[in-house]
PDB file of C-alpha atoms in Angstrom:
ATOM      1  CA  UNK J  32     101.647 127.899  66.318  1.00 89.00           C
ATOM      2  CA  UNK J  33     101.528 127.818  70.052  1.00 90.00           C
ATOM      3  CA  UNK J  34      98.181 126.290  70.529  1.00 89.00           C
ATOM      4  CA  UNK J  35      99.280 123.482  67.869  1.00 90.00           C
ATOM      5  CA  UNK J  36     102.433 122.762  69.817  1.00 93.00           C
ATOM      6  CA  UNK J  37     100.234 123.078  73.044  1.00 93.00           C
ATOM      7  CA  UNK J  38      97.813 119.960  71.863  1.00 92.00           C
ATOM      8  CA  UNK J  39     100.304 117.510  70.361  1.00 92.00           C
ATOM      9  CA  UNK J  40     102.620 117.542  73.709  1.00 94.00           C
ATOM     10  CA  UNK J  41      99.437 117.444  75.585  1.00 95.00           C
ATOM     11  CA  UNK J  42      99.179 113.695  73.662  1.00 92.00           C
ATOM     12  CA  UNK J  43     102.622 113.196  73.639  1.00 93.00           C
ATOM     13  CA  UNK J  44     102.529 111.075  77.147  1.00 95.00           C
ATOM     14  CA  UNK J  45     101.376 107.897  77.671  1.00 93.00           C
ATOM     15  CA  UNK J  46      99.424 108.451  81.111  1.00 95.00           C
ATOM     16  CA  UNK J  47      97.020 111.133  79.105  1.00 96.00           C
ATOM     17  CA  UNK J  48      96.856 108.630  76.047  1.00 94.00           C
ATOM     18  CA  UNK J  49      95.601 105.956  78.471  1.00 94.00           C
ATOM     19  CA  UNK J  50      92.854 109.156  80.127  1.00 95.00           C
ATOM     20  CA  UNK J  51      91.711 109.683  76.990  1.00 93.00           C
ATOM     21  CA  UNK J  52      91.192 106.009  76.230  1.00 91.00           C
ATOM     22  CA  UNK J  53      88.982 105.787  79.502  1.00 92.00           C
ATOM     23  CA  UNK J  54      86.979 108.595  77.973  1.00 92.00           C
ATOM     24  CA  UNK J  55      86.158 107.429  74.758  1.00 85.00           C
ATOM     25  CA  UNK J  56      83.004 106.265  76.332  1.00 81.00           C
ATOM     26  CA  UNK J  57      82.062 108.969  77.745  1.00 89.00           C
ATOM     27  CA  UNK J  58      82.332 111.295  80.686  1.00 92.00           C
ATOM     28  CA  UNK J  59      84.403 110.124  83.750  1.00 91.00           C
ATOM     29  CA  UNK J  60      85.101 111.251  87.206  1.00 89.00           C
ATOM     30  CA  UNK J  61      88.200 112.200  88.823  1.00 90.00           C
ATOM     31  CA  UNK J  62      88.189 109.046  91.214  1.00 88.00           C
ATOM     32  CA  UNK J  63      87.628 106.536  88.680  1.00 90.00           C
ATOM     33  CA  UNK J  64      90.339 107.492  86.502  1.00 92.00           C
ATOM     34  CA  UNK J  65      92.841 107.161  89.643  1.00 92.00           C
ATOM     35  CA  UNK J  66      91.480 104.111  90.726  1.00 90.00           C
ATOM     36  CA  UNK J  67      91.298 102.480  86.753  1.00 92.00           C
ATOM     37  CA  UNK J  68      95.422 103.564  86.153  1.00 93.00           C
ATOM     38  CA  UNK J  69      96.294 103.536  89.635  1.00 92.00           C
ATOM     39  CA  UNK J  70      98.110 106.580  89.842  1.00 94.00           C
ATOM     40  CA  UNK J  71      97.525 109.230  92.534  1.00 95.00           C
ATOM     41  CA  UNK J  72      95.175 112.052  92.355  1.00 92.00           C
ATOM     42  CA  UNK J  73      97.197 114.398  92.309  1.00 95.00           C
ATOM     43  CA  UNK J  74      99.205 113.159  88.881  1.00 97.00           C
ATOM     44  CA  UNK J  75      95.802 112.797  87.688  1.00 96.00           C
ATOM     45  CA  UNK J  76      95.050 116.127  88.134  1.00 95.00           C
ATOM     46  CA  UNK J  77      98.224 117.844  86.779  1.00 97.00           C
ATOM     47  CA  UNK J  78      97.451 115.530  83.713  1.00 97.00           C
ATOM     48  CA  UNK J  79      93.693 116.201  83.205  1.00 97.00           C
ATOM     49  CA  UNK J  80      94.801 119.564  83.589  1.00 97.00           C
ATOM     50  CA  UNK J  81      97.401 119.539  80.476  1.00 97.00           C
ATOM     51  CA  UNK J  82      94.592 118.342  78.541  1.00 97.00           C
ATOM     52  CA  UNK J  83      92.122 120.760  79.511  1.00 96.00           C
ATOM     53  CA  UNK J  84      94.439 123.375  79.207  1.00 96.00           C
ATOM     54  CA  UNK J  85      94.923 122.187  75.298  1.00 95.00           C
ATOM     55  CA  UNK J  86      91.463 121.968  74.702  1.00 94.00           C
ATOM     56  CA  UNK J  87      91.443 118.328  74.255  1.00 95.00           C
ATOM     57  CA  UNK J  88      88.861 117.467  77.358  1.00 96.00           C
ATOM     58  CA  UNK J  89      86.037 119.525  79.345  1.00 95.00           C
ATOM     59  CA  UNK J  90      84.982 119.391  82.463  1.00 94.00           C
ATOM     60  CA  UNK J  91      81.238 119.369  84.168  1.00 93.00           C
ATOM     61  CA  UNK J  92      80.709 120.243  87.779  1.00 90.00           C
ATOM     62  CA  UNK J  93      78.478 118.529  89.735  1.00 85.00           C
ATOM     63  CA  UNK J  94      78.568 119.646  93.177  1.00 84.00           C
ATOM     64  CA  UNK J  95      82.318 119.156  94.745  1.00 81.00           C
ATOM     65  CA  UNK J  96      82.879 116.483  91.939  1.00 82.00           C
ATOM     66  CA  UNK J  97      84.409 116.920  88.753  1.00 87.00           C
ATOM     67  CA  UNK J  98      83.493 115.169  85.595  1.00 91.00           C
ATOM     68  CA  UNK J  99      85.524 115.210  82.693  1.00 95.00           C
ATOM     69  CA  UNK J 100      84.706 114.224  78.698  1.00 95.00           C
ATOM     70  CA  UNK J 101      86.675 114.267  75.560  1.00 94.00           C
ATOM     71  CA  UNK J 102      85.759 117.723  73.883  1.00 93.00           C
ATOM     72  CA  UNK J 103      84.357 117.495  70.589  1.00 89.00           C
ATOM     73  CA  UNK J 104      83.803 121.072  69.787  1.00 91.00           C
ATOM     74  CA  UNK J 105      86.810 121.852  67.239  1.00 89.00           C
ATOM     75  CA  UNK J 106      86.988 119.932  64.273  1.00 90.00           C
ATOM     76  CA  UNK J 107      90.686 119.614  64.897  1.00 89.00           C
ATOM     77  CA  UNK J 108      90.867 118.694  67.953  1.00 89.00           C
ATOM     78  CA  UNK J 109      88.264 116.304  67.683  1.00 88.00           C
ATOM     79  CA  UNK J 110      89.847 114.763  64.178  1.00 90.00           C
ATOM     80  CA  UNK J 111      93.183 114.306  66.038  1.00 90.00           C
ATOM     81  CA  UNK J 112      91.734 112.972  69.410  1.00 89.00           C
ATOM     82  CA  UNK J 113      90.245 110.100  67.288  1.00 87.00           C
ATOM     83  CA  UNK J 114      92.992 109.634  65.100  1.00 91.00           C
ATOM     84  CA  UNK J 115      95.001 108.945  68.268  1.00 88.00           C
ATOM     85  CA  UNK J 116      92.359 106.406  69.855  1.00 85.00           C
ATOM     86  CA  UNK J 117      93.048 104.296  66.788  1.00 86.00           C
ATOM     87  CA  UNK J 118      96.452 104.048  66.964  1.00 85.00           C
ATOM     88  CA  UNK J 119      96.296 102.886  70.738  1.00 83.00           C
ATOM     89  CA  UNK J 120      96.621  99.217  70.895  1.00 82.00           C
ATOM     90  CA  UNK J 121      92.819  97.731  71.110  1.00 81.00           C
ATOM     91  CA  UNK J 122      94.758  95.395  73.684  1.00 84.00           C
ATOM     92  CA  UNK J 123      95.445  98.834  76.025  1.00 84.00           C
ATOM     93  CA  UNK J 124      92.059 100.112  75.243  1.00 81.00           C
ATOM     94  CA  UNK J 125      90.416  97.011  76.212  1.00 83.00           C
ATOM     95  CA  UNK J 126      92.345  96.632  79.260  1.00 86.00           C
ATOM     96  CA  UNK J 127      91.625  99.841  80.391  1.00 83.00           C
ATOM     97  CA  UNK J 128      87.595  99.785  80.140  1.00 84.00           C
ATOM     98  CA  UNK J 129      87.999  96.105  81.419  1.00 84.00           C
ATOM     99  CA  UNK J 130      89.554  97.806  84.722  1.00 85.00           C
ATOM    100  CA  UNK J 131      87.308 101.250  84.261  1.00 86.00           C
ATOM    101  CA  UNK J 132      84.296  98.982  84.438  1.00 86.00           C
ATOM    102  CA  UNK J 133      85.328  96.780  87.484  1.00 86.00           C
ATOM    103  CA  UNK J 134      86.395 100.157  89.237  1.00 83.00           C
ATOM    104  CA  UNK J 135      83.052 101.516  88.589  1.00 81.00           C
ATOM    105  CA  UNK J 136      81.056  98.500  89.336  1.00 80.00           C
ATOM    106  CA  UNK J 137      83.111  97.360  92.782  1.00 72.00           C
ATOM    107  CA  UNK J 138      81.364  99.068  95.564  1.00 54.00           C
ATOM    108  CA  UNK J 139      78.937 101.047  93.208  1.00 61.00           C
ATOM    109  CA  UNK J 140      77.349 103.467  96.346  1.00 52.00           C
ATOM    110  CA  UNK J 141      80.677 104.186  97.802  1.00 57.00           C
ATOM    111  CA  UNK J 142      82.472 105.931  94.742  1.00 59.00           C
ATOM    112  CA  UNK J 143      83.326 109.103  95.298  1.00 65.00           C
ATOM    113  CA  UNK J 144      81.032 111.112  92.741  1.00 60.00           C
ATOM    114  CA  UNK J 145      78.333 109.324  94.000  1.00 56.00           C
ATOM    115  CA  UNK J 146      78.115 110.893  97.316  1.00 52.00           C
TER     116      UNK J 146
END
């Protein structure tokens, strides 16, 4: 019951809805997330962390960077993650990878996981 009530408030806030949007495509970095929402890192953090924590994302190291990826391992988890996606606005969704893609494409060599 625990791990149930762990994953639904883990998508009960708006900031980790709008994460999980930016990863729908894929994996993501740490910096680009911050940058995309403009919120700080370390809000970022405490939220990627609630959703790791739930299951809901994974993470990859490489080197000092962090990449993070919705986790499609559990057939729960992953039937809920995408139930969720749909009911975000395609407006908000859009808007986000509109901004995710500008982030990522404004001073390509300088991002952060790049280095």
């Amino acid at each position: 019951m625990q791990e149930t009530i762990q994953i639904f408030k883990a998508l009960s806030d708006e900031t980790r809805l709008n994460i999980i949007s930016l990863m729908k495509e894929g994996e993501i970095c740490v910096c680009d997330i911050t940058e995309t929402l403009q919120v700080s890192q370390p809000k970022i953090s405490f939220h990627l962390n609630v959703l790791k924590e739930a299951g809901i994302i994974k993470d990859r190291k490489q080197g000092k960077w962090v990449h993070y990826s919705i986790n499609n391992t559990d057939l729960f988890r992953r039937f809920l993650i995408h139930s969720v996606l749909e009911r975000i606005p395609d407006k908000t969704v859009k808007k986000n990878l509109s901004q995710l893609k500008k982030v990522m494409s404004i001073n390509n060599k300088n991002r952060c996981c790049d280095k």
